[in-house]
């Protein structure tokens, strides 16, 4: 029996101690729309016989939105700290329903969809996302958001985190309230929308979606294209050290090594043998790439050891490589570089300290010395980051 049916069976006179659904609406100066939003949310639940409440999380509105929401029948919670995420966190904290349905206070979302979200949750979904992309009404979303911001940011989010969600910024969603401790949401701004999807996906929750309509907004938009777009992008990058550091660093390192190999083997490419300038560029890429990969490993270690993140890739690395492997590799590179320096010096002495040669070997020798130091000391850093682990002898 569905939870709606169970609740309906309690009958109109029976006391319903906890509402089944809390519709939570974040609100910042939405006097033009908030009453109608509350009324529509209420009507949708009453019409479907869903016991529920409407919670408006007011972000210190100065236009009387909070009073209007309360007069329309909402329970109002006040959150003085500005931001879409802050408002939602306050609203979630006050919600009492088993399910929470989220929607903006601007009449862009159709609250008649509430029963569909509830039905999906009843059937076992833990997070249900609306997908606006095929049903955007004229004037509802600016061109820049429709064709650039939303698809690009959703594309990056899915590339990094493989959530499979079609419209990661859709503000109408439903979820079971008991997933909140699992999600452990923290962000305060618009990036809250991304955080929720990424956390749910990382925790392998049952995420479902269905198409909904998106209507033109009443009142003034609170979204700032570039500031909020950047907040989303920044969130995606700092939560994926693999894409921020490890992949770009590895590509740079391999490309640099290839260029150095071409120069040192003196093969003719593009009609000429490459010289010391190409080798310097290659060396710069190898050194920079190694540094970036090292930072990525440290970021993975931080996430895994200090943030308690599940990180199968890093766990596999840790199982395969111990501190001593890194020290050995660093030591070998350092030793090879130093030996080359000595050889160059002896050859120079043999020439009576006159001609130092074209410098090609010296660039390789210094690159090896720098790499050796980077690998040696980064290995120690990774080991230090893991000191608090029980199996900390790695
Ligand atoms: N941006 C923002 N929104 C807030 C804040 N506090 C509450 N909100 C509410 O969060 C919801 C989302 O803001 P919107 O301006 O609708 O942003 P959006 O839906 O991405 O953009 P539009 O398509 O223009 O509506 C609205 O209901 C706001 O009233 C805040 O500090 N900043
Ligand atoms: Mg909106």
GROMACS .gro file of C-alpha atoms and ligand atoms in nm:
model
  427
    1UNK     CA    1   0.000   0.000   0.000
    2UNK     CA    2   0.138   0.341  -0.088
    3UNK     CA    3   0.206   0.597   0.179
    4UNK     CA    4  -0.064   0.821   0.027
    5UNK     CA    5  -0.317   0.540   0.059
    6UNK     CA    6  -0.211   0.475   0.417
    7UNK     CA    7  -0.241   0.844   0.499
    8UNK     CA    8  -0.577   0.869   0.321
    9UNK     CA    9  -0.704   0.572   0.521
   10UNK     CA   10  -0.651   0.768   0.838
   11UNK     CA   11  -0.957   0.965   0.724
   12UNK     CA   12  -1.021   1.339   0.746
   13UNK     CA   13  -1.103   1.332   1.119
   14UNK     CA   14  -0.805   1.121   1.226
   15UNK     CA   15  -0.514   1.311   1.379
   16UNK     CA   16  -0.218   1.318   1.144
   17UNK     CA   17   0.082   1.369   1.365
   18UNK     CA   18   0.343   1.410   1.096
   19UNK     CA   19   0.265   1.543   0.751
   20UNK     CA   20   0.360   1.313   0.466
   21UNK     CA   21   0.496   1.597   0.255
   22UNK     CA   22   0.668   1.925   0.332
   23UNK     CA   23   0.676   2.159   0.037
   24UNK     CA   24   0.977   2.382   0.105
   25UNK     CA   25   0.997   2.714  -0.079
   26UNK     CA   26   1.303   2.943  -0.051
   27UNK     CA   27   1.207   3.308  -0.069
   28UNK     CA   28   1.396   3.631  -0.116
   29UNK     CA   29   1.176   3.931  -0.193
   30UNK     CA   30   0.904   3.747  -0.384
   31UNK     CA   31   0.603   3.952  -0.264
   32UNK     CA   32   0.457   3.935  -0.614
   33UNK     CA   33   0.443   3.553  -0.616
   34UNK     CA   34   0.472   3.400  -0.274
   35UNK     CA   35   0.105   3.395  -0.175
   36UNK     CA   36   0.004   3.231  -0.502
   37UNK     CA   37   0.287   2.975  -0.467
   38UNK     CA   38   0.173   2.879  -0.117
   39UNK     CA   39  -0.191   2.856  -0.229
   40UNK     CA   40  -0.105   2.641  -0.531
   41UNK     CA   41   0.115   2.406  -0.327
   42UNK     CA   42  -0.161   2.369  -0.067
   43UNK     CA   43  -0.428   2.315  -0.331
   44UNK     CA   44  -0.219   2.051  -0.511
   45UNK     CA   45  -0.178   1.851  -0.189
   46UNK     CA   46  -0.539   1.892  -0.079
   47UNK     CA   47  -0.662   1.795  -0.426
   48UNK     CA   48  -0.462   1.470  -0.415
   49UNK     CA   49  -0.552   1.399  -0.053
   50UNK     CA   50  -0.189   1.426   0.055
   51UNK     CA   51  -0.141   1.536   0.414
   52UNK     CA   52   0.120   1.805   0.396
   53UNK     CA   53   0.256   2.141   0.502
   54UNK     CA   54   0.410   2.435   0.321
   55UNK     CA   55   0.730   2.573   0.469
   56UNK     CA   56   0.861   2.904   0.337
   57UNK     CA   57   1.227   2.969   0.415
   58UNK     CA   58   1.250   3.346   0.408
   59UNK     CA   59   1.592   3.494   0.344
   60UNK     CA   60   1.534   3.820   0.527
   61UNK     CA   61   1.302   3.963   0.260
   62UNK     CA   62   1.245   4.335   0.291
   63UNK     CA   63   0.923   4.344   0.087
   64UNK     CA   64   0.688   4.171   0.331
   65UNK     CA   65   0.713   3.827   0.162
   66UNK     CA   66   0.732   3.648   0.499
   67UNK     CA   67   0.407   3.802   0.626
   68UNK     CA   68   0.230   3.730   0.297
   69UNK     CA   69   0.347   3.367   0.305
   70UNK     CA   70   0.225   3.322   0.663
   71UNK     CA   71  -0.111   3.481   0.578
   72UNK     CA   72  -0.146   3.239   0.286
   73UNK     CA   73  -0.108   2.944   0.523
   74UNK     CA   74   0.264   2.865   0.517
   75UNK     CA   75   0.485   2.800   0.817
   76UNK     CA   76   0.762   3.057   0.780
   77UNK     CA   77   1.119   3.004   0.896
   78UNK     CA   78   1.362   3.293   0.894
   79UNK     CA   79   1.717   3.255   0.768
   80UNK     CA   80   1.918   3.578   0.787
   81UNK     CA   81   2.220   3.432   0.606
   82UNK     CA   82   2.165   3.507   0.238
   83UNK     CA   83   2.179   3.240  -0.032
   84UNK     CA   84   1.966   2.978  -0.202
   85UNK     CA   85   2.147   2.698  -0.013
   86UNK     CA   86   2.122   2.876   0.324
   87UNK     CA   87   1.749   2.926   0.275
   88UNK     CA   88   1.695   2.561   0.183
   89UNK     CA   89   1.903   2.430   0.473
   90UNK     CA   90   1.688   2.633   0.713
   91UNK     CA   91   1.370   2.509   0.541
   92UNK     CA   92   1.480   2.145   0.550
   93UNK     CA   93   1.567   2.180   0.919
   94UNK     CA   94   1.213   2.295   0.994
   95UNK     CA   95   1.033   2.046   0.766
   96UNK     CA   96   0.850   1.761   0.936
   97UNK     CA   97   0.731   1.560   0.636
   98UNK     CA   98   0.856   1.218   0.542
   99UNK     CA   99   0.904   1.358   0.192
  100UNK     CA  100   1.022   1.704   0.093
  101UNK     CA  101   0.927   1.869  -0.236
  102UNK     CA  102   1.130   2.175  -0.336
  103UNK     CA  103   1.022   2.461  -0.562
  104UNK     CA  104   1.101   2.829  -0.622
  105UNK     CA  105   0.883   3.113  -0.498
  106UNK     CA  106   0.846   3.265  -0.844
  107UNK     CA  107   0.569   3.061  -1.014
  108UNK     CA  108   0.815   2.908  -1.263
  109UNK     CA  109   0.733   2.555  -1.143
  110UNK     CA  110   0.393   2.396  -1.153
  111UNK     CA  111   0.304   2.287  -0.800
  112UNK     CA  112   0.035   2.059  -0.948
  113UNK     CA  113   0.326   1.823  -1.014
  114UNK     CA  114   0.367   1.760  -0.638
  115UNK     CA  115   0.164   1.433  -0.647
  116UNK     CA  116   0.388   1.298  -0.925
  117UNK     CA  117   0.696   1.357  -0.710
  118UNK     CA  118   0.521   1.190  -0.418
  119UNK     CA  119   0.420   0.892  -0.635
  120UNK     CA  120   0.783   0.838  -0.744
  121UNK     CA  121   0.901   0.857  -0.382
  122UNK     CA  122   0.626   0.614  -0.283
  123UNK     CA  123   0.761   0.374  -0.542
  124UNK     CA  124   1.104   0.377  -0.381
  125UNK     CA  125   1.290   0.671  -0.535
  126UNK     CA  126   1.511   0.862  -0.291
  127UNK     CA  127   1.564   1.174  -0.502
  128UNK     CA  128   1.333   1.279  -0.786
  129UNK     CA  129   1.447   1.551  -1.025
  130UNK     CA  130   1.234   1.757  -1.260
  131UNK     CA  131   1.371   1.797  -1.612
  132UNK     CA  132   1.277   2.129  -1.770
  133UNK     CA  133   1.488   2.112  -2.082
  134UNK     CA  134   1.224   1.991  -2.329
  135UNK     CA  135   0.942   2.212  -2.195
  136UNK     CA  136   1.071   2.564  -2.145
  137UNK     CA  137   0.797   2.818  -2.218
  138UNK     CA  138   0.886   3.127  -2.425
  139UNK     CA  139   1.055   3.390  -2.207
  140UNK     CA  140   1.107   3.150  -1.916
  141UNK     CA  141   1.483   3.110  -1.954
  142UNK     CA  142   1.734   3.349  -2.116
  143UNK     CA  143   1.920   3.221  -2.422
  144UNK     CA  144   2.252   3.223  -2.233
  145UNK     CA  145   2.116   2.991  -1.963
  146UNK     CA  146   1.919   2.768  -2.200
  147UNK     CA  147   2.193   2.700  -2.454
  148UNK     CA  148   2.518   2.774  -2.267
  149UNK     CA  149   2.501   2.782  -1.885
  150UNK     CA  150   2.270   2.491  -1.813
  151UNK     CA  151   2.389   2.242  -2.079
  152UNK     CA  152   2.759   2.320  -2.026
  153UNK     CA  153   2.744   2.298  -1.646
  154UNK     CA  154   2.519   1.989  -1.652
  155UNK     CA  155   2.758   1.835  -1.911
  156UNK     CA  156   3.064   1.901  -1.693
  157UNK     CA  157   2.881   1.772  -1.385
  158UNK     CA  158   2.796   1.447  -1.564
  159UNK     CA  159   3.144   1.415  -1.713
  160UNK     CA  160   3.301   1.447  -1.367
  161UNK     CA  161   3.045   1.267  -1.154
  162UNK     CA  162   2.836   1.052  -1.394
  163UNK     CA  163   2.507   1.133  -1.225
  164UNK     CA  164   2.301   1.071  -1.541
  165UNK     CA  165   2.073   1.364  -1.449
  166UNK     CA  166   1.941   1.564  -1.749
  167UNK     CA  167   1.878   1.901  -1.579
  168UNK     CA  168   2.106   1.930  -1.279
  169UNK     CA  169   1.991   2.285  -1.194
  170UNK     CA  170   1.622   2.218  -1.193
  171UNK     CA  171   1.481   2.373  -0.876
  172UNK     CA  172   1.180   2.143  -0.849
  173UNK     CA  173   1.276   1.818  -0.682
  174UNK     CA  174   1.146   1.574  -0.428
  175UNK     CA  175   1.334   1.354  -0.184
  176UNK     CA  176   1.291   1.143   0.124
  177UNK     CA  177   1.377   1.349   0.431
  178UNK     CA  178   1.577   1.058   0.573
  179UNK     CA  179   1.847   1.105   0.307
  180UNK     CA  180   1.944   1.446   0.448
  181UNK     CA  181   2.202   1.308   0.697
  182UNK     CA  182   2.349   1.098   0.415
  183UNK     CA  183   2.370   1.397   0.181
  184UNK     CA  184   2.524   1.619   0.452
  185UNK     CA  185   2.469   1.932   0.242
  186UNK     CA  186   2.682   2.236   0.324
  187UNK     CA  187   2.687   2.493   0.045
  188UNK     CA  188   2.509   2.824   0.089
  189UNK     CA  189   2.460   2.959  -0.263
  190UNK     CA  190   2.309   2.844  -0.592
  191UNK     CA  191   2.571   2.565  -0.615
  192UNK     CA  192   2.352   2.390  -0.358
  193UNK     CA  193   2.158   2.254  -0.659
  194UNK     CA  194   2.471   2.078  -0.791
  195UNK     CA  195   2.587   1.965  -0.447
  196UNK     CA  196   2.262   1.780  -0.385
  197UNK     CA  197   2.277   1.586  -0.714
  198UNK     CA  198   2.647   1.503  -0.679
  199UNK     CA  199   2.617   1.387  -0.319
  200UNK     CA  200   2.313   1.172  -0.401
  201UNK     CA  201   2.496   1.017  -0.693
  202UNK     CA  202   2.817   0.956  -0.493
  203UNK     CA  203   2.610   0.782  -0.226
  204UNK     CA  204   2.446   0.574  -0.500
  205UNK     CA  205   2.094   0.677  -0.403
  206UNK     CA  206   1.798   0.590  -0.624
  207UNK     CA  207   1.768   0.904  -0.843
  208UNK     CA  208   1.482   0.936  -1.090
  209UNK     CA  209   1.359   1.215  -1.313
  210UNK     CA  210   1.064   1.314  -1.526
  211UNK     CA  211   0.989   1.607  -1.758
  212UNK     CA  212   0.821   1.913  -1.612
  213UNK     CA  213   0.732   2.253  -1.756
  214UNK     CA  214   0.919   2.575  -1.687
  215UNK     CA  215   0.719   2.898  -1.692
  216UNK     CA  216   0.826   3.265  -1.712
  217UNK     CA  217   0.900   3.410  -1.374
  218UNK     CA  218   0.695   3.671  -1.191
  219UNK     CA  219   0.905   3.940  -1.018
  220UNK     CA  220   1.278   3.992  -1.040
  221UNK     CA  221   1.525   3.705  -1.089
  222UNK     CA  222   1.776   3.656  -0.808
  223UNK     CA  223   2.011   3.457  -1.031
  224UNK     CA  224   2.333   3.627  -1.141
  225UNK     CA  225   2.453   3.446  -1.456
  226UNK     CA  226   2.827   3.480  -1.409
  227UNK     CA  227   2.858   3.487  -1.032
  228UNK     CA  228   2.629   3.188  -0.984
  229UNK     CA  229   2.763   3.006  -1.293
  230UNK     CA  230   3.114   3.041  -1.153
  231UNK     CA  231   3.002   2.920  -0.808
  232UNK     CA  232   2.867   2.603  -0.975
  233UNK     CA  233   3.182   2.549  -1.184
  234UNK     CA  234   3.410   2.612  -0.885
  235UNK     CA  235   3.216   2.357  -0.683
  236UNK     CA  236   3.249   2.094  -0.958
  237UNK     CA  237   3.624   2.153  -0.992
  238UNK     CA  238   3.716   2.149  -0.624
  239UNK     CA  239   3.518   1.831  -0.571
  240UNK     CA  240   3.690   1.640  -0.848
  241UNK     CA  241   4.070   1.640  -0.803
  242UNK     CA  242   4.091   1.382  -1.082
  243UNK     CA  243   3.958   1.631  -1.339
  244UNK     CA  244   4.113   1.942  -1.186
  245UNK     CA  245   4.463   1.800  -1.134
  246UNK     CA  246   4.532   1.437  -1.222
  247UNK     CA  247   4.406   1.425  -1.583
  248UNK     CA  248   4.544   1.767  -1.698
  249UNK     CA  249   4.871   1.703  -1.511
  250UNK     CA  250   4.916   1.360  -1.669
  251UNK     CA  251   4.841   1.493  -2.018
  252UNK     CA  252   5.094   1.776  -1.969
  253UNK     CA  253   5.355   1.536  -1.834
  254UNK     CA  254   5.318   1.289  -2.123
  255UNK     CA  255   5.314   1.563  -2.388
  256UNK     CA  256   5.628   1.720  -2.237
  257UNK     CA  257   5.803   1.382  -2.225
  258UNK     CA  258   5.713   1.323  -2.591
  259UNK     CA  259   5.856   1.661  -2.694
  260UNK     CA  260   6.176   1.601  -2.496
  261UNK     CA  261   6.205   1.254  -2.654
  262UNK     CA  262   6.169   1.402  -3.004
  263UNK     CA  263   6.438   1.664  -2.935
  264UNK     CA  264   6.686   1.424  -2.774
  265UNK     CA  265   6.643   1.154  -3.042
  266UNK     CA  266   6.706   1.421  -3.308
  267UNK     CA  267   6.434   1.293  -3.541
  268UNK     CA  268   6.305   1.537  -3.798
  269UNK     CA  269   5.946   1.645  -3.736
  270UNK     CA  270   5.761   1.902  -3.951
  271UNK     CA  271   6.066   1.932  -4.174
  272UNK     CA  272   6.328   2.008  -3.910
  273UNK     CA  273   6.517   1.871  -3.611
  274UNK     CA  274   6.387   2.040  -3.295
  275UNK     CA  275   6.633   2.232  -3.078
  276UNK     CA  276   6.686   2.336  -2.720
  277UNK     CA  277   6.387   2.574  -2.709
  278UNK     CA  278   6.148   2.288  -2.779
  279UNK     CA  279   6.329   2.080  -2.519
  280UNK     CA  280   6.289   2.359  -2.261
  281UNK     CA  281   5.917   2.376  -2.339
  282UNK     CA  282   5.897   1.998  -2.297
  283UNK     CA  283   6.089   2.016  -1.967
  284UNK     CA  284   5.857   2.287  -1.838
  285UNK     CA  285   5.556   2.069  -1.923
  286UNK     CA  286   5.706   1.761  -1.756
  287UNK     CA  287   5.791   1.952  -1.437
  288UNK     CA  288   5.459   2.140  -1.426
  289UNK     CA  289   5.264   1.822  -1.504
  290UNK     CA  290   5.438   1.627  -1.228
  291UNK     CA  291   5.367   1.906  -0.980
  292UNK     CA  292   4.999   1.914  -1.078
  293UNK     CA  293   4.962   1.533  -1.049
  294UNK     CA  294   5.126   1.554  -0.704
  295UNK     CA  295   4.876   1.821  -0.595
  296UNK     CA  296   4.596   1.597  -0.726
  297UNK     CA  297   4.718   1.302  -0.521
  298UNK     CA  298   4.739   1.525  -0.212
  299UNK     CA  299   4.382   1.649  -0.278
  300UNK     CA  300   4.262   1.288  -0.313
  301UNK     CA  301   4.437   1.201   0.012
  302UNK     CA  302   4.273   1.496   0.187
  303UNK     CA  303   3.928   1.395   0.060
  304UNK     CA  304   3.980   1.033   0.154
  305UNK     CA  305   4.145   1.078   0.495
  306UNK     CA  306   3.994   1.401   0.626
  307UNK     CA  307   3.659   1.436   0.448
  308UNK     CA  308   3.570   1.068   0.468
  309UNK     CA  309   3.495   1.055   0.095
  310UNK     CA  310   3.457   0.725  -0.082
  311UNK     CA  311   3.739   0.721  -0.338
  312UNK     CA  312   3.792   0.380  -0.504
  313UNK     CA  313   4.060   0.515  -0.742
  314UNK     CA  314   4.272   0.651  -0.458
  315UNK     CA  315   4.217   0.334  -0.253
  316UNK     CA  316   4.352   0.126  -0.543
  317UNK     CA  317   4.656   0.356  -0.573
  318UNK     CA  318   4.720   0.330  -0.203
  319UNK     CA  319   4.695  -0.048  -0.211
  320UNK     CA  320   4.948  -0.066  -0.494
  321UNK     CA  321   5.203   0.200  -0.398
  322UNK     CA  322   5.373   0.246  -0.065
  323UNK     CA  323   5.584   0.538   0.055
  324UNK     CA  324   5.899   0.340  -0.026
  325UNK     CA  325   5.795   0.304  -0.392
  326UNK     CA  326   5.774   0.682  -0.426
  327UNK     CA  327   6.105   0.735  -0.243
  328UNK     CA  328   6.273   0.480  -0.466
  329UNK     CA  329   6.140   0.633  -0.788
  330UNK     CA  330   6.234   0.985  -0.669
  331UNK     CA  331   6.577   0.863  -0.562
  332UNK     CA  332   6.644   0.695  -0.898
  333UNK     CA  333   6.540   1.007  -1.095
  334UNK     CA  334   6.749   1.231  -0.869
  335UNK     CA  335   7.050   1.001  -0.891
  336UNK     CA  336   7.025   0.975  -1.273
  337UNK     CA  337   7.005   1.354  -1.302
  338UNK     CA  338   7.304   1.408  -1.072
  339UNK     CA  339   7.512   1.147  -1.259
  340UNK     CA  340   7.432   1.328  -1.585
  341UNK     CA  341   7.545   1.657  -1.427
  342UNK     CA  342   7.876   1.498  -1.325
  343UNK     CA  343   7.926   1.352  -1.676
  344UNK     CA  344   7.858   1.694  -1.832
  345UNK     CA  345   8.107   1.852  -1.592
  346UNK     CA  346   8.378   1.591  -1.668
  347UNK     CA  347   8.325   1.633  -2.045
  348UNK     CA  348   8.355   2.009  -2.001
  349UNK     CA  349   8.677   1.966  -1.798
  350UNK     CA  350   8.814   1.742  -2.075
  351UNK     CA  351   8.761   2.027  -2.317
  352UNK     CA  352   8.972   2.250  -2.092
  353UNK     CA  353   8.662   2.427  -1.949
  354UNK     CA  354   8.596   2.583  -2.288
  355UNK     CA  355   8.295   2.468  -2.492
  356UNK     CA  356   7.997   2.365  -2.268
  357UNK     CA  357   7.806   2.206  -2.558
  358UNK     CA  358   7.457   2.294  -2.678
  359UNK     CA  359   7.289   2.238  -2.338
  360UNK     CA  360   7.050   1.964  -2.451
  361UNK     CA  361   7.187   1.711  -2.201
  362UNK     CA  362   7.195   1.973  -1.925
  363UNK     CA  363   6.822   2.044  -1.970
  364UNK     CA  364   6.750   1.671  -1.938
  365UNK     CA  365   6.977   1.643  -1.630
  366UNK     CA  366   6.813   1.936  -1.448
  367UNK     CA  367   6.467   1.805  -1.538
  368UNK     CA  368   6.552   1.468  -1.385
  369UNK     CA  369   6.689   1.631  -1.068
  370UNK     CA  370   6.375   1.844  -1.025
  371UNK     CA  371   6.146   1.544  -1.094
  372UNK     CA  372   6.339   1.336  -0.844
  373UNK     CA  373   6.295   1.599  -0.571
  374UNK     CA  374   5.925   1.641  -0.654
  375UNK     CA  375   5.851   1.267  -0.643
  376UNK     CA  376   6.063   1.208  -0.330
  377UNK     CA  377   5.908   1.484  -0.119
  378UNK     CA  378   5.552   1.448  -0.255
  379UNK     CA  379   5.565   1.084  -0.148
  380UNK     CA  380   5.647   1.195   0.206
  381UNK     CA  381   5.365   1.452   0.197
  382UNK     CA  382   5.114   1.183   0.094
  383UNK     CA  383   5.238   0.965   0.376
  384UNK     CA  384   5.201   1.253   0.626
  385UNK     CA  385   4.842   1.312   0.509
  386UNK     CA  386   4.770   0.947   0.586
  387UNK     CA  387   4.928   0.949   0.932
  388UNK     CA  388   4.596   0.942   1.111
  389UNK     CA  389   4.499   0.617   0.939
  390UNK     CA  390   4.533   0.295   1.137
  391UNK     CA  391   4.733   0.128   0.858
  392UNK     CA  392   4.956   0.435   0.840
  393UNK     CA  393   5.279   0.260   0.755
  394UNK     CA  394   5.230   0.338   0.386
  395LIG     N1  395   1.956   3.373  -0.565
  395LIG     C1  396   1.899   3.368  -0.443
  395LIG     N2  397   1.775   3.314  -0.433
  395LIG     C2  398   1.723   3.308  -0.311
  395LIG     C3  399   1.792   3.356  -0.199
  395LIG     N3  400   1.717   3.333  -0.093
  395LIG     C4  401   1.606   3.274  -0.137
  395LIG     N4  402   1.607   3.262  -0.273
  395LIG     C5  403   1.499   3.200  -0.353
  395LIG     O1  404   1.552   3.093  -0.429
  395LIG     C6  405   1.475   3.076  -0.546
  395LIG     C7  406   1.567   3.071  -0.666
  395LIG     O2  407   1.602   3.200  -0.710
  395LIG     P1  408   1.565   3.246  -0.857
  395LIG     O3  409   1.586   3.395  -0.870
  395LIG     O4  410   1.426   3.200  -0.889
  395LIG     O5  411   1.673   3.173  -0.946
  395LIG     P2  412   1.652   3.079  -1.071
  395LIG     O6  413   1.527   2.999  -1.056
  395LIG     O7  414   1.777   3.005  -1.090
  395LIG     O8  415   1.637   3.180  -1.191
  395LIG     P3  416   1.503   3.228  -1.265
  395LIG     O9  417   1.484   3.132  -1.379
  395LIG    O10  418   1.533   3.366  -1.307
  395LIG    O11  419   1.391   3.219  -1.167
  395LIG     C8  420   1.373   3.186  -0.548
  395LIG    O12  421   1.253   3.136  -0.492
  395LIG     C9  422   1.435   3.291  -0.456
  395LIG    O13  423   1.338   3.376  -0.397
  395LIG    C10  424   1.920   3.416  -0.213
  395LIG    O14  425   1.985   3.464  -0.121
  395LIG     N5  426   1.968   3.418  -0.338
  396LIG    MG1  427   1.339   3.063  -1.018
   0.00000   0.00000   0.00000
